[in-house]
């Protein structure tokens, strides 16, 4: 019974401590700033004159 209670208490501490570990973004002077986004940049796709996908850089291919 004690082991179960100890395990539940320790799990509760881990769950509540995780938001405090994540530090907000700050600049060099210590002021809070907006965090830069880490969204992946989509690759550009190109289509040829006939409407099929082609490598960008081939003659007649245009980015969509």
Short mmCIF file of N, CA and C in Angstrom, two decimals:
data_model
loop_
_atom_site.label_atom_id
_atom_site.label_comp_id
_atom_site.label_asym_id
_atom_site.label_seq_id
_atom_site.Cartn_x
_atom_site.Cartn_y
_atom_site.Cartn_z
N UNK A 1 0.83 -1.19 0.00
CA UNK A 1 0.00 0.00 0.00
C UNK A 1 0.87 1.25 0.00
N UNK A 2 1.93 1.25 0.82
CA UNK A 2 2.81 2.42 0.87
C UNK A 2 3.51 2.63 -0.46
N UNK A 3 3.92 1.54 -1.08
CA UNK A 3 4.61 1.65 -2.37
C UNK A 3 3.69 2.27 -3.42
N UNK A 4 2.45 1.87 -3.40
CA UNK A 4 1.49 2.40 -4.35
C UNK A 4 1.26 3.88 -4.12
N UNK A 5 1.13 4.28 -2.87
CA UNK A 5 0.93 5.69 -2.53
C UNK A 5 2.16 6.51 -2.92
N UNK A 6 3.36 5.99 -2.65
CA UNK A 6 4.59 6.68 -3.00
C UNK A 6 4.71 6.83 -4.52
N UNK A 7 4.35 5.80 -5.27
CA UNK A 7 4.42 5.86 -6.73
C UNK A 7 3.44 6.90 -7.28
N UNK A 8 2.24 6.94 -6.72
CA UNK A 8 1.25 7.92 -7.19
C UNK A 8 1.70 9.34 -6.88
N UNK A 9 2.29 9.56 -5.71
CA UNK A 9 2.76 10.89 -5.35
C UNK A 9 3.92 11.33 -6.24
N UNK A 10 4.83 10.42 -6.53
CA UNK A 10 5.96 10.78 -7.38
C UNK A 10 5.51 11.06 -8.81
N UNK A 11 4.55 10.32 -9.31
CA UNK A 11 4.02 10.59 -10.65
C UNK A 11 3.32 11.94 -10.69
N UNK A 12 2.63 12.29 -9.63
CA UNK A 12 1.98 13.59 -9.56
C UNK A 12 2.98 14.73 -9.58
N UNK A 13 4.10 14.54 -8.91
CA UNK A 13 5.13 15.57 -8.92
C UNK A 13 5.77 15.72 -10.30
N UNK A 14 5.96 14.62 -11.00
CA UNK A 14 6.54 14.70 -12.34
C UNK A 14 5.62 15.40 -13.30
N UNK A 15 4.32 15.14 -13.18
CA UNK A 15 3.36 15.75 -14.09
C UNK A 15 3.25 17.25 -13.84
N UNK A 16 3.27 17.68 -12.62
CA UNK A 16 3.13 19.10 -12.32
C UNK A 16 4.42 19.86 -12.54
N UNK A 17 5.58 19.21 -12.54
CA UNK A 17 6.85 19.90 -12.69
C UNK A 17 7.20 20.14 -14.16
N UNK A 18 6.62 19.40 -15.08
CA UNK A 18 7.01 19.52 -16.48
C UNK A 18 6.71 20.89 -17.10
N UNK A 19 5.59 21.57 -16.81
CA UNK A 19 5.40 22.90 -17.40
C UNK A 19 6.41 23.92 -16.88
N UNK A 20 6.89 23.77 -15.67
CA UNK A 20 7.84 24.74 -15.14
C UNK A 20 9.22 24.54 -15.74
N UNK A 21 9.48 23.36 -16.30
CA UNK A 21 10.78 23.11 -16.93
C UNK A 21 10.89 23.86 -18.25
N UNK A 22 9.81 23.98 -18.99
CA UNK A 22 9.82 24.66 -20.28
C UNK A 22 9.94 26.16 -20.06
N UNK A 23 11.09 26.71 -20.42
CA UNK A 23 11.33 28.13 -20.21
C UNK A 23 10.77 28.94 -21.38
N UNK A 24 10.14 30.08 -21.10
CA UNK A 24 9.66 30.93 -22.18
C UNK A 24 10.84 31.61 -22.88
N UNK A 25 10.62 32.12 -24.06
CA UNK A 25 11.69 32.76 -24.83
C UNK A 25 12.03 34.12 -24.23
N UNK A 26 13.32 34.36 -24.10
CA UNK A 26 13.81 35.63 -23.60
C UNK A 26 14.91 36.14 -24.52
N UNK A 27 15.07 37.46 -24.60
CA UNK A 27 16.15 38.02 -25.40
C UNK A 27 17.41 38.15 -24.55
N UNK A 28 18.45 38.81 -25.07
CA UNK A 28 19.73 38.91 -24.38
C UNK A 28 19.63 39.73 -23.09
N UNK A 29 18.67 40.65 -23.03
CA UNK A 29 18.51 41.49 -21.83
C UNK A 29 17.61 40.85 -20.79
N UNK A 30 17.04 39.69 -21.09
CA UNK A 30 16.20 38.99 -20.13
C UNK A 30 14.72 39.29 -20.26
N UNK A 31 14.34 40.07 -21.27
CA UNK A 31 12.93 40.39 -21.48
C UNK A 31 12.25 39.26 -22.25
N UNK A 32 10.97 39.07 -21.99
CA UNK A 32 10.20 38.05 -22.69
C UNK A 32 9.96 38.48 -24.13
N UNK A 33 10.15 37.56 -25.05
CA UNK A 33 9.93 37.82 -26.47
C UNK A 33 9.08 36.69 -27.05
N UNK A 34 8.61 36.91 -28.27
CA UNK A 34 7.85 35.88 -28.95
C UNK A 34 8.81 34.80 -29.43
N UNK A 35 8.49 33.55 -29.18
CA UNK A 35 9.35 32.44 -29.57
C UNK A 35 9.30 32.27 -31.08
N UNK A 36 10.45 31.98 -31.71
CA UNK A 36 10.44 31.75 -33.16
C UNK A 36 9.71 30.46 -33.48
N UNK A 37 9.00 30.48 -34.58
CA UNK A 37 8.25 29.27 -34.95
C UNK A 37 9.22 28.25 -35.54
N UNK A 38 8.92 27.01 -35.31
CA UNK A 38 9.77 25.94 -35.82
C UNK A 38 9.01 25.12 -36.86
N UNK A 39 8.05 25.76 -37.55
CA UNK A 39 7.26 25.05 -38.55
C UNK A 39 8.14 24.70 -39.74
N UNK A 40 8.06 23.50 -40.23
CA UNK A 40 8.88 23.12 -41.39
C UNK A 40 8.45 23.87 -42.64
N UNK A 41 9.41 24.20 -43.46
CA UNK A 41 9.13 24.92 -44.70
C UNK A 41 8.80 23.90 -45.78
N UNK A 42 7.68 24.12 -46.49
CA UNK A 42 7.28 23.20 -47.54
C UNK A 42 8.17 23.38 -48.77
N UNK A 43 8.51 22.28 -49.39
CA UNK A 43 9.29 22.33 -50.61
C UNK A 43 8.39 22.80 -51.75
N UNK A 44 8.96 23.59 -52.66
CA UNK A 44 8.17 24.05 -53.79
C UNK A 44 8.05 22.93 -54.81
N UNK A 45 6.90 22.84 -55.40
CA UNK A 45 6.65 21.82 -56.42
C UNK A 45 6.41 22.56 -57.73
N UNK A 46 6.84 21.96 -58.79
CA UNK A 46 6.70 22.58 -60.11
C UNK A 46 5.89 21.68 -61.02
N UNK A 47 5.19 22.32 -61.96
CA UNK A 47 4.42 21.59 -62.97
C UNK A 47 4.94 21.97 -64.35
N UNK A 48 4.96 21.00 -65.22
CA UNK A 48 5.38 21.22 -66.60
C UNK A 48 4.20 21.78 -67.40
N UNK A 49 4.46 22.09 -68.65
CA UNK A 49 3.42 22.66 -69.51
C UNK A 49 2.26 21.71 -69.72
N UNK A 50 2.51 20.40 -69.66
CA UNK A 50 1.44 19.43 -69.88
C UNK A 50 0.61 19.18 -68.62
N UNK A 51 0.96 19.82 -67.50
CA UNK A 51 0.18 19.71 -66.27
C UNK A 51 0.67 18.65 -65.31
N UNK A 52 1.73 17.93 -65.66
CA UNK A 52 2.27 16.90 -64.78
C UNK A 52 3.37 17.51 -63.91
N UNK A 53 3.62 16.88 -62.76
CA UNK A 53 4.68 17.36 -61.89
C UNK A 53 6.03 17.08 -62.52
N UNK A 54 6.94 18.06 -62.39
CA UNK A 54 8.28 17.93 -62.96
C UNK A 54 9.27 18.53 -61.97
N UNK A 55 10.54 18.24 -62.17
CA UNK A 55 11.59 18.82 -61.32
C UNK A 55 11.66 20.31 -61.61
N UNK A 56 11.79 21.08 -60.55
CA UNK A 56 11.96 22.52 -60.73
C UNK A 56 13.33 22.74 -61.39
N UNK A 57 13.39 23.60 -62.37
CA UNK A 57 14.62 23.86 -63.08
C UNK A 57 14.62 23.29 -64.48
N UNK A 58 13.70 22.38 -64.76
CA UNK A 58 13.62 21.86 -66.11
C UNK A 58 12.93 22.90 -66.99
N UNK A 59 13.24 22.96 -68.27
CA UNK A 59 12.62 23.97 -69.14
C UNK A 59 11.10 23.82 -69.18
N UNK A 60 10.41 24.92 -68.97
CA UNK A 60 8.95 24.93 -69.02
C UNK A 60 8.27 24.63 -67.70
N UNK A 61 8.99 24.26 -66.66
CA UNK A 61 8.39 23.97 -65.36
C UNK A 61 8.16 25.25 -64.60
N UNK A 62 6.98 25.36 -64.00
CA UNK A 62 6.63 26.56 -63.24
C UNK A 62 6.21 26.15 -61.83
N UNK A 63 6.63 26.90 -60.80
CA UNK A 63 6.22 26.57 -59.43
C UNK A 63 4.73 26.79 -59.24
N UNK A 64 4.11 25.93 -58.43
CA UNK A 64 2.68 26.08 -58.16
C UNK A 64 2.47 26.61 -56.77
#
